[in-house]
Amino acid sequence: MEAMMVADNVRKVFRGGGASGRPVLEDVNFTLKDGEIVGCLGKSGSGKSTFLRILAGLIPATAGRVTYKDTVINGPVSGVGMVFQSFALFPWLTVLDNVELGLEALRVPPNERRKRALAAIDLIGLDGFESAYPKELSGGMRQRVGFARALVIQPEVLLLDEPFSALDVLTAETLRGDMTDLWLEKRIPTRSILLVSHNIEEAVEIADRIIIFSSNPGRIQVELPVNLPRPRDWNSPDFRRIVDEVYLHLTTGHIGKRGVGAKTEQISVGYRLPDAPVQQLSGLIETLMENRFNGRADLPDLADYQSLSADDLFPLLEALHLLSFANVAGGDIELTSAGRAYYEADILERKKILGEALMHHISLASHIRRVLEERPNHRAPAGRFLAELEDHLEEDEAAAVLDTVINWGRHAELFAYDYDTETLTLEDPEGEA
């Protein structure tokens, strides 16, 4: 099959995270072939959306190159369309005006613009809403406008950046089915599609093959073919087998290869801690201890039972693994003795168990505690630790990591935090600190 787009040794480094910057993508090699849909999966922060924007010509690669039909991409090209997660509509423009924008940028004459925009609106199922404004539309209808705006330029390659994730389940299912039908019936000129998704079942339903990104920095870890006839039944054994295989690769690549009972070492201060509040971790442990699971669960089954997407579930799995409350491997999760002890404990004992886990495994938590103990007044501004994190992470990531460790540390009573003064203090149960 003809290669529509090719990425050769693509590397992307963002400023921040030290003098040399933070590498987001490293040595990414990928070919999008004519006549295929490729699903792109990976942990949040693995660089999937960044890669898509490089392919679209919206941001440059730091190194390597991307070609579209053998032409090097140095900016947006007319044969490549993109649909975003956030709709990205101009609220002061009507549906018709929003759809025409791409054609206007391509200097298409007004009469031709209007004709093609109306045809795209009709194709995507919005006939009769040409004069409506975005605020008058539902989320699903606004995303249809986003699809119409991408399709109106008649792209041979369509890049989809989590286009269904902001929609409710039923609306997403309907729009996903409509787009697949347009593709299969060849009612659109698009020859290849690359879909970035956080929904594993969605990718298996749509894609001919799936690429899975690892993290820190992002690389294509594995490619999986999806050789299933369409339409695809989410509950069929063959469909579930592929979903299980995806979970296996995701957990192996992102959470660790350690088996049950293996020792977890302390992670570095600059590690990108997952966004996993203690309340949610406790809830997941309690779910895992229900009779249905009895401390061990198949990840697809757990995700389905909890109605969690991969982006919702994987931060919790990683946090439990980092704290040694659970081992995640082979597409399964199993609570450790520490995780089971946490479940059995009362509130005060849970604080103690969590505190010991943080001091032993999370170096940022133990570092904050040590600094507070060494200071005469046992106080330190949060900005002091934020500046340290920004030596390793981008500004927004550093702030998120600090928020996470503050959440964990406060619940364990390792330290307290005053949100008004943004000051960390040594937690003293006797109230004397």
Coordinates of C-alpha atoms in Angstrom, one line a residue:
M1 CA 0.0 0.0 0.0
E2 CA 1.1 3.6 -0.7
A3 CA 2.5 5.5 2.2
M4 CA 0.4 8.6 2.8
M5 CA 2.4 10.0 5.7
V6 CA 5.8 9.0 7.1
A7 CA 7.6 10.1 10.3
D8 CA 11.3 9.5 10.3
N9 CA 13.1 9.6 13.7
V10 CA 10.9 12.4 15.0
R11 CA 12.0 14.0 18.2
K12 CA 10.3 16.8 20.1
V13 CA 11.8 18.7 23.1
F14 CA 9.9 21.3 25.0
R15 CA 11.5 24.1 26.9
G16 CA 11.6 23.6 30.7
G17 CA 12.7 20.6 32.7
G18 CA 16.4 21.6 32.8
A19 CA 18.8 23.4 30.6
S20 CA 18.4 21.0 27.7
G21 CA 14.6 21.0 27.8
R22 CA 12.3 18.0 28.3
P23 CA 12.1 15.4 25.5
V24 CA 8.5 14.5 24.8
L25 CA 9.1 12.3 21.8
E26 CA 12.2 10.3 20.9
D27 CA 13.0 8.4 17.7
V28 CA 9.4 8.0 16.5
N29 CA 9.2 6.1 13.2
F30 CA 5.7 5.6 11.7
T31 CA 4.0 5.1 8.4
L32 CA 0.4 5.8 7.7
K33 CA -0.7 3.8 4.6
D34 CA -3.3 4.3 2.0
G35 CA -6.6 2.7 2.9
E36 CA -6.1 2.2 6.7
I37 CA -7.3 3.5 10.0
V38 CA -4.7 3.5 12.7
G39 CA -5.5 3.9 16.4
C40 CA -2.9 5.6 18.7
L41 CA -3.0 4.7 22.4
G42 CA -0.8 5.5 25.4
K43 CA -0.7 6.9 28.9
S44 CA -1.7 10.5 29.3
G45 CA 1.4 12.6 28.7
S46 CA 3.0 10.1 26.4
G47 CA 3.2 12.5 23.5
K48 CA 0.3 11.2 21.4
S49 CA -1.3 14.6 20.8
T50 CA 2.1 16.3 20.3
F51 CA 2.9 13.7 17.6
L52 CA -0.5 14.3 15.9
R53 CA 0.2 18.1 15.8
I54 CA 3.6 17.5 14.3
L55 CA 2.0 15.3 11.6
A56 CA -0.5 18.1 10.9
G57 CA 2.2 20.7 10.6
L58 CA 0.9 22.7 13.5
I59 CA 4.1 22.5 15.5
P60 CA 7.6 21.6 14.3
A61 CA 9.6 18.6 15.3
T62 CA 12.9 19.3 17.1
A63 CA 14.6 16.6 14.9
G64 CA 13.6 14.2 12.2
R65 CA 11.1 14.9 9.5
V66 CA 7.5 14.2 8.4
T67 CA 6.5 13.7 4.8
Y68 CA 3.0 13.7 3.2
K69 CA 3.1 11.9 -0.1
D70 CA 6.9 12.3 -0.2
T71 CA 6.7 16.1 0.4
V72 CA 8.3 17.3 3.7
I73 CA 5.8 19.0 6.0
N74 CA 6.9 22.4 7.3
G75 CA 3.5 23.7 8.1
P76 CA -0.2 22.9 7.5
V77 CA -0.9 21.3 4.1
S78 CA -4.2 21.2 2.2
G79 CA -4.4 17.4 2.0
V80 CA -4.4 16.9 5.8
G81 CA -7.4 17.7 8.0
M82 CA -7.6 17.6 11.8
V83 CA -10.5 17.3 14.3
F84 CA -9.8 18.4 17.9
Q85 CA -11.2 17.2 21.2
S86 CA -12.4 20.6 22.2
F87 CA -14.5 21.4 19.1
A88 CA -12.5 24.6 18.6
L89 CA -15.4 26.5 17.1
F90 CA -15.6 30.3 16.9
P91 CA -18.7 31.2 19.0
W92 CA -19.5 34.3 17.0
L93 CA -19.7 32.5 13.7
T94 CA -22.6 30.3 12.5
V95 CA -22.2 26.7 11.6
L96 CA -21.9 27.5 8.0
D97 CA -19.3 30.3 8.7
N98 CA -17.3 27.9 10.9
V99 CA -17.2 25.2 8.2
E100 CA -16.2 27.7 5.5
L101 CA -13.1 29.0 7.4
G102 CA -10.7 26.3 6.2
L103 CA -11.7 27.0 2.6
E104 CA -11.3 30.7 3.1
A105 CA -7.7 30.1 4.2
L106 CA -7.1 28.1 1.0
R107 CA -8.4 31.1 -1.0
V108 CA -11.4 29.1 -2.4
P109 CA -13.8 31.5 -4.2
P110 CA -16.9 32.4 -2.2
N111 CA -19.5 30.6 -4.3
E112 CA -17.4 27.4 -4.3
R113 CA -16.8 27.8 -0.5
R114 CA -20.6 28.0 0.1
K115 CA -21.3 25.0 -2.1
R116 CA -18.7 22.8 -0.5
A117 CA -19.6 23.9 3.1
L118 CA -23.3 23.1 2.6
A119 CA -22.4 19.7 1.2
A120 CA -20.2 18.9 4.1
I121 CA -22.8 20.0 6.6
D122 CA -25.4 17.8 4.9
L123 CA -22.9 14.9 4.8
I124 CA -22.2 15.0 8.5
G125 CA -25.9 15.2 9.5
L126 CA -26.4 18.9 10.3
D127 CA -28.7 19.9 7.5
G128 CA -31.0 22.7 8.7
F129 CA -28.5 24.0 11.3
E130 CA -26.4 26.1 8.9
S131 CA -27.5 29.4 10.6
A132 CA -27.2 28.2 14.2
Y133 CA -24.4 29.4 16.5
P134 CA -22.3 26.9 18.6
K135 CA -24.0 27.9 21.8
E136 CA -27.3 26.7 20.4
L137 CA -25.9 23.2 19.6
S138 CA -25.4 20.1 21.8
G139 CA -21.9 18.8 22.3
G140 CA -22.4 16.1 19.7
M141 CA -23.6 18.6 17.1
R142 CA -20.7 20.9 17.8
Q143 CA -18.3 18.1 17.2
R144 CA -20.1 17.3 14.0
V145 CA -19.3 20.8 12.9
G146 CA -15.7 20.1 13.7
F147 CA -15.8 17.0 11.5
A148 CA -17.5 19.0 8.7
R149 CA -14.9 21.7 8.9
A150 CA -12.2 19.1 8.5
L151 CA -13.9 17.2 5.7
V152 CA -14.8 20.3 3.7
I153 CA -11.2 20.7 2.6
Q154 CA -11.5 17.1 1.2
P155 CA -8.5 15.8 3.0
E156 CA -6.8 12.6 1.9
V157 CA -5.5 12.2 5.5
L158 CA -7.7 12.8 8.6
L159 CA -6.1 13.2 12.0
L160 CA -8.4 12.8 14.9
D161 CA -7.3 14.0 18.4
E162 CA -9.7 12.3 20.9
P163 CA -12.7 13.6 19.0
F164 CA -15.3 11.6 21.0
S165 CA -13.8 12.0 24.5
A166 CA -15.8 15.1 25.4
L167 CA -19.1 13.5 24.5
D168 CA -21.5 11.3 26.5
V169 CA -21.3 7.6 25.8
L170 CA -24.4 7.4 23.5
T171 CA -23.5 10.5 21.5
A172 CA -19.9 9.3 21.0
E173 CA -21.1 5.9 19.9
T174 CA -23.5 7.4 17.3
L175 CA -20.9 9.8 15.9
R176 CA -18.3 7.2 15.8
G177 CA -20.6 4.9 13.9
D178 CA -21.5 7.6 11.5
M179 CA -17.9 8.4 10.7
T180 CA -17.0 4.7 10.3
D181 CA -20.0 4.4 7.8
L182 CA -18.8 7.4 5.8
W183 CA -15.4 5.8 5.6
L184 CA -16.5 2.3 4.7
E185 CA -19.0 3.5 2.1
K186 CA -16.3 5.8 0.6
R187 CA -18.6 8.8 0.8
I188 CA -15.6 11.0 1.8
P189 CA -12.4 11.4 -0.1
T190 CA -10.2 10.6 2.9
R191 CA -7.8 7.7 2.2
S192 CA -6.2 7.3 5.7
I193 CA -7.2 8.1 9.2
L194 CA -5.1 8.3 12.4
L195 CA -7.1 8.4 15.6
V196 CA -5.6 9.3 19.0
S197 CA -7.8 7.9 21.7
H198 CA -7.8 7.2 25.4
N199 CA -10.6 4.6 25.0
I200 CA -9.2 1.2 24.2
E201 CA -12.5 -0.4 23.0
E202 CA -13.0 2.6 20.7
A203 CA -9.7 2.1 19.1
V204 CA -10.2 -1.6 18.7
E205 CA -13.6 -1.0 17.1
I206 CA -12.4 1.5 14.6
A207 CA -8.8 0.7 13.7
D208 CA -7.1 -1.7 11.3
R209 CA -4.0 -1.5 13.5
I210 CA -3.0 0.1 16.8
I211 CA 0.2 1.8 17.8
I212 CA 0.9 2.1 21.6
F213 CA 3.2 4.8 22.9
S214 CA 5.5 4.4 25.9
S215 CA 6.3 7.4 28.0
N216 CA 9.2 9.7 29.2
P217 CA 9.9 10.2 26.4
G218 CA 7.2 9.0 24.0
R219 CA 8.1 6.2 21.6
I220 CA 6.1 3.7 19.6
Q221 CA 6.3 0.7 21.9
V222 CA 4.4 -1.8 19.9
E223 CA 2.0 -2.2 16.9
L224 CA -0.9 -4.5 17.0
P225 CA -3.0 -5.6 13.9
V226 CA -6.8 -5.6 14.4
N227 CA -7.9 -8.3 12.0
L228 CA -11.6 -8.3 12.8
P229 CA -14.6 -8.1 10.3
R230 CA -16.8 -5.0 10.6
P231 CA -19.1 -4.2 12.3
R232 CA -17.3 -5.2 15.4
D233 CA -19.0 -6.6 18.5
W234 CA -17.5 -5.3 21.8
N235 CA -18.5 -8.4 23.6
S236 CA -17.2 -11.0 21.1
P237 CA -14.3 -13.2 22.3
D238 CA -12.0 -12.1 19.5
F239 CA -12.7 -8.4 20.3
R240 CA -12.1 -8.9 24.1
R241 CA -8.8 -10.8 23.3
I242 CA -7.4 -7.8 21.5
V243 CA -8.6 -5.5 24.3
D244 CA -6.8 -7.7 26.8
E245 CA -3.6 -7.6 24.6
V246 CA -3.7 -3.8 24.5
Y247 CA -4.0 -3.7 28.3
L248 CA -1.1 -6.1 28.6
H249 CA 1.1 -3.8 26.6
L250 CA 0.0 -0.7 28.3
T251 CA 0.6 -2.0 31.8
T252 CA 4.0 -3.5 30.8
G253 CA 5.1 -0.3 29.1
H254 CA 3.8 2.3 31.6
I255 CA 3.5 0.8 35.0
G256 CA 6.4 -1.7 35.2
K257 CA 7.4 -5.2 34.5
R258 CA 7.7 -6.3 38.1
G259 CA 5.7 -9.3 39.1
V260 CA 3.6 -10.0 42.1
G261 CA 5.6 -9.7 45.3
A262 CA 8.5 -7.7 43.7
K263 CA 10.1 -4.9 45.6
T264 CA 9.4 -1.3 44.5
E265 CA 12.3 1.1 44.8
Q266 CA 12.0 4.8 45.6
I267 CA 11.4 7.0 42.6
S268 CA 13.2 10.3 41.9
V269 CA 12.1 13.7 43.0
G270 CA 11.4 14.7 39.4
Y271 CA 9.2 11.7 38.6
R272 CA 5.9 12.7 37.0
L273 CA 3.6 11.4 39.7
P274 CA 0.1 10.3 38.4
D275 CA -2.9 12.5 39.2
A276 CA -4.5 10.1 41.7
P277 CA -6.2 11.6 44.8
V278 CA -6.2 9.4 48.0
Q279 CA -10.0 9.2 48.0
Q280 CA -10.0 7.6 44.6
L281 CA -7.1 5.2 45.5
S282 CA -9.0 4.1 48.6
G283 CA -12.1 3.6 46.6
L284 CA -10.3 1.4 44.1
I285 CA -8.7 -0.7 46.9
E286 CA -12.2 -1.2 48.4
T287 CA -13.5 -2.2 45.0
L288 CA -10.7 -4.7 44.5
M289 CA -11.5 -6.3 47.8
E290 CA -15.1 -6.9 46.9
N291 CA -16.1 -10.6 46.5
R292 CA -16.2 -10.1 42.7
F293 CA -12.4 -9.6 42.7
N294 CA -11.1 -10.7 46.1
G295 CA -7.9 -8.6 45.7
R296 CA -7.1 -9.4 42.1
A297 CA -8.8 -8.2 38.8
D298 CA -8.5 -8.4 35.1
L299 CA -8.0 -4.8 34.0
P300 CA -10.6 -4.7 31.2
D301 CA -13.1 -6.2 33.6
L302 CA -12.2 -3.7 36.3
A303 CA -12.4 -0.8 33.9
D304 CA -15.8 -1.9 32.7
Y305 CA -17.1 -2.5 36.2
Q306 CA -16.0 1.0 37.3
S307 CA -17.0 2.6 34.0
L308 CA -13.4 4.1 33.8
S309 CA -11.6 5.0 30.6
A310 CA -7.9 4.2 30.3
D311 CA -7.0 7.8 31.1
D312 CA -9.0 7.6 34.3
L313 CA -7.8 4.1 35.4
F314 CA -4.1 4.1 34.6
P315 CA -3.1 7.0 37.0
L316 CA -4.8 5.0 39.8
L317 CA -3.1 1.8 38.9
E318 CA 0.3 3.5 38.6
A319 CA -0.1 5.2 42.0
L320 CA -1.1 1.9 43.7
H321 CA 2.0 0.3 42.1
L322 CA 4.3 3.1 43.1
L323 CA 3.1 2.9 46.7
S324 CA 3.5 -0.9 46.7
F325 CA -0.2 -1.3 47.4
A326 CA -0.6 -3.3 44.3
N327 CA 1.3 -5.0 41.5
V328 CA 0.2 -4.4 38.0
A329 CA 1.5 -6.8 35.3
G330 CA 0.2 -9.0 32.5
G331 CA -3.0 -7.0 32.2
D332 CA -4.0 -7.7 35.8
I333 CA -3.8 -6.0 39.1
E334 CA -3.3 -7.7 42.5
L335 CA -3.2 -6.0 45.9
T336 CA -0.1 -6.6 47.9
S337 CA 0.0 -7.4 51.6
A338 CA 0.4 -3.6 52.2
G339 CA -2.7 -2.9 50.0
R340 CA -4.8 -5.5 51.9
A341 CA -3.6 -4.2 55.2
Y342 CA -4.6 -0.7 54.1
Y343 CA -8.1 -2.0 53.3
E344 CA -8.4 -3.7 56.7
A345 CA -7.2 -0.7 58.7
D346 CA -9.2 2.0 60.4
I347 CA -8.7 5.7 59.4
L348 CA -5.8 6.4 61.7
E349 CA -4.0 3.2 60.8
R350 CA -4.5 4.0 57.1
K351 CA -2.8 7.3 57.6
K352 CA 0.2 5.5 59.1
I353 CA 0.4 2.9 56.4
L354 CA 0.1 5.6 53.7
G355 CA 2.8 7.7 55.4
E356 CA 5.2 4.8 55.6
A357 CA 4.7 4.1 51.9
L358 CA 5.3 7.7 50.9
M359 CA 8.5 8.0 53.0
H360 CA 9.8 4.7 51.6
H361 CA 8.8 4.9 47.9
I362 CA 8.1 8.6 47.0
S363 CA 11.3 10.6 47.3
L364 CA 9.5 14.0 46.8
A365 CA 7.3 13.3 49.9
S366 CA 10.3 12.2 52.0
H367 CA 12.3 15.3 50.7
I368 CA 9.5 17.7 51.7
R369 CA 9.2 16.1 55.2
R370 CA 13.0 16.2 55.7
V371 CA 13.2 19.9 54.7
L372 CA 10.4 20.8 57.1
E373 CA 12.0 18.8 59.9
E374 CA 15.4 20.6 59.4
R375 CA 13.9 24.1 59.5
P376 CA 13.6 25.7 62.9
N377 CA 10.0 26.9 62.3
H378 CA 9.1 23.7 60.4
R379 CA 7.7 25.8 57.5
A380 CA 8.5 26.2 53.8
P381 CA 6.8 27.9 50.9
A382 CA 5.4 25.6 48.3
G383 CA 7.2 27.6 45.7
R384 CA 10.5 26.3 47.0
F385 CA 9.6 22.8 46.0
L386 CA 7.8 23.9 42.8
A387 CA 11.1 25.5 41.6
E388 CA 12.9 22.2 42.2
L389 CA 10.3 20.3 40.2
E390 CA 10.6 22.7 37.3
D391 CA 14.2 21.7 36.9
H392 CA 12.8 18.3 35.7
L393 CA 9.2 19.0 34.4
E394 CA 7.3 21.6 32.5
E395 CA 5.6 24.3 34.6
D396 CA 2.1 22.8 34.5
E397 CA 3.4 19.3 35.1
A398 CA 5.4 20.4 38.1
A399 CA 2.4 22.1 39.6
A400 CA 0.3 19.0 39.1
V401 CA 2.9 16.8 40.7
L402 CA 3.2 19.1 43.7
D403 CA -0.6 19.1 44.0
T404 CA -0.6 15.2 44.0
V405 CA 2.1 14.9 46.7
I406 CA 0.4 17.5 48.9
N407 CA -2.8 15.5 48.6
W408 CA -1.0 12.3 49.6
G409 CA 1.1 13.9 52.3
R410 CA -1.8 15.8 54.0
H411 CA -3.9 12.6 54.2
A412 CA -0.9 10.7 55.7
E413 CA -0.3 13.7 58.1
L414 CA 3.3 13.9 57.0
F415 CA 2.8 17.6 56.6
A416 CA 0.1 20.2 56.4
Y417 CA -0.6 22.8 53.8
D418 CA -2.2 26.2 54.0
Y419 CA -3.9 27.0 50.7
D420 CA -4.2 30.7 51.6
T421 CA -0.5 31.3 52.2
E422 CA 0.7 28.4 50.0
T423 CA 2.9 27.2 52.8
L424 CA 3.8 23.7 53.9
T425 CA 4.3 23.0 57.6
L426 CA 5.3 20.0 59.7
E427 CA 2.1 18.2 60.7
D428 CA 2.0 17.9 64.5
P429 CA -0.9 15.7 65.8
E430 CA -0.5 17.4 69.2
G431 CA -1.1 20.8 67.6
E432 CA 2.2 22.2 69.0
A433 CA 4.2 22.7 65.7

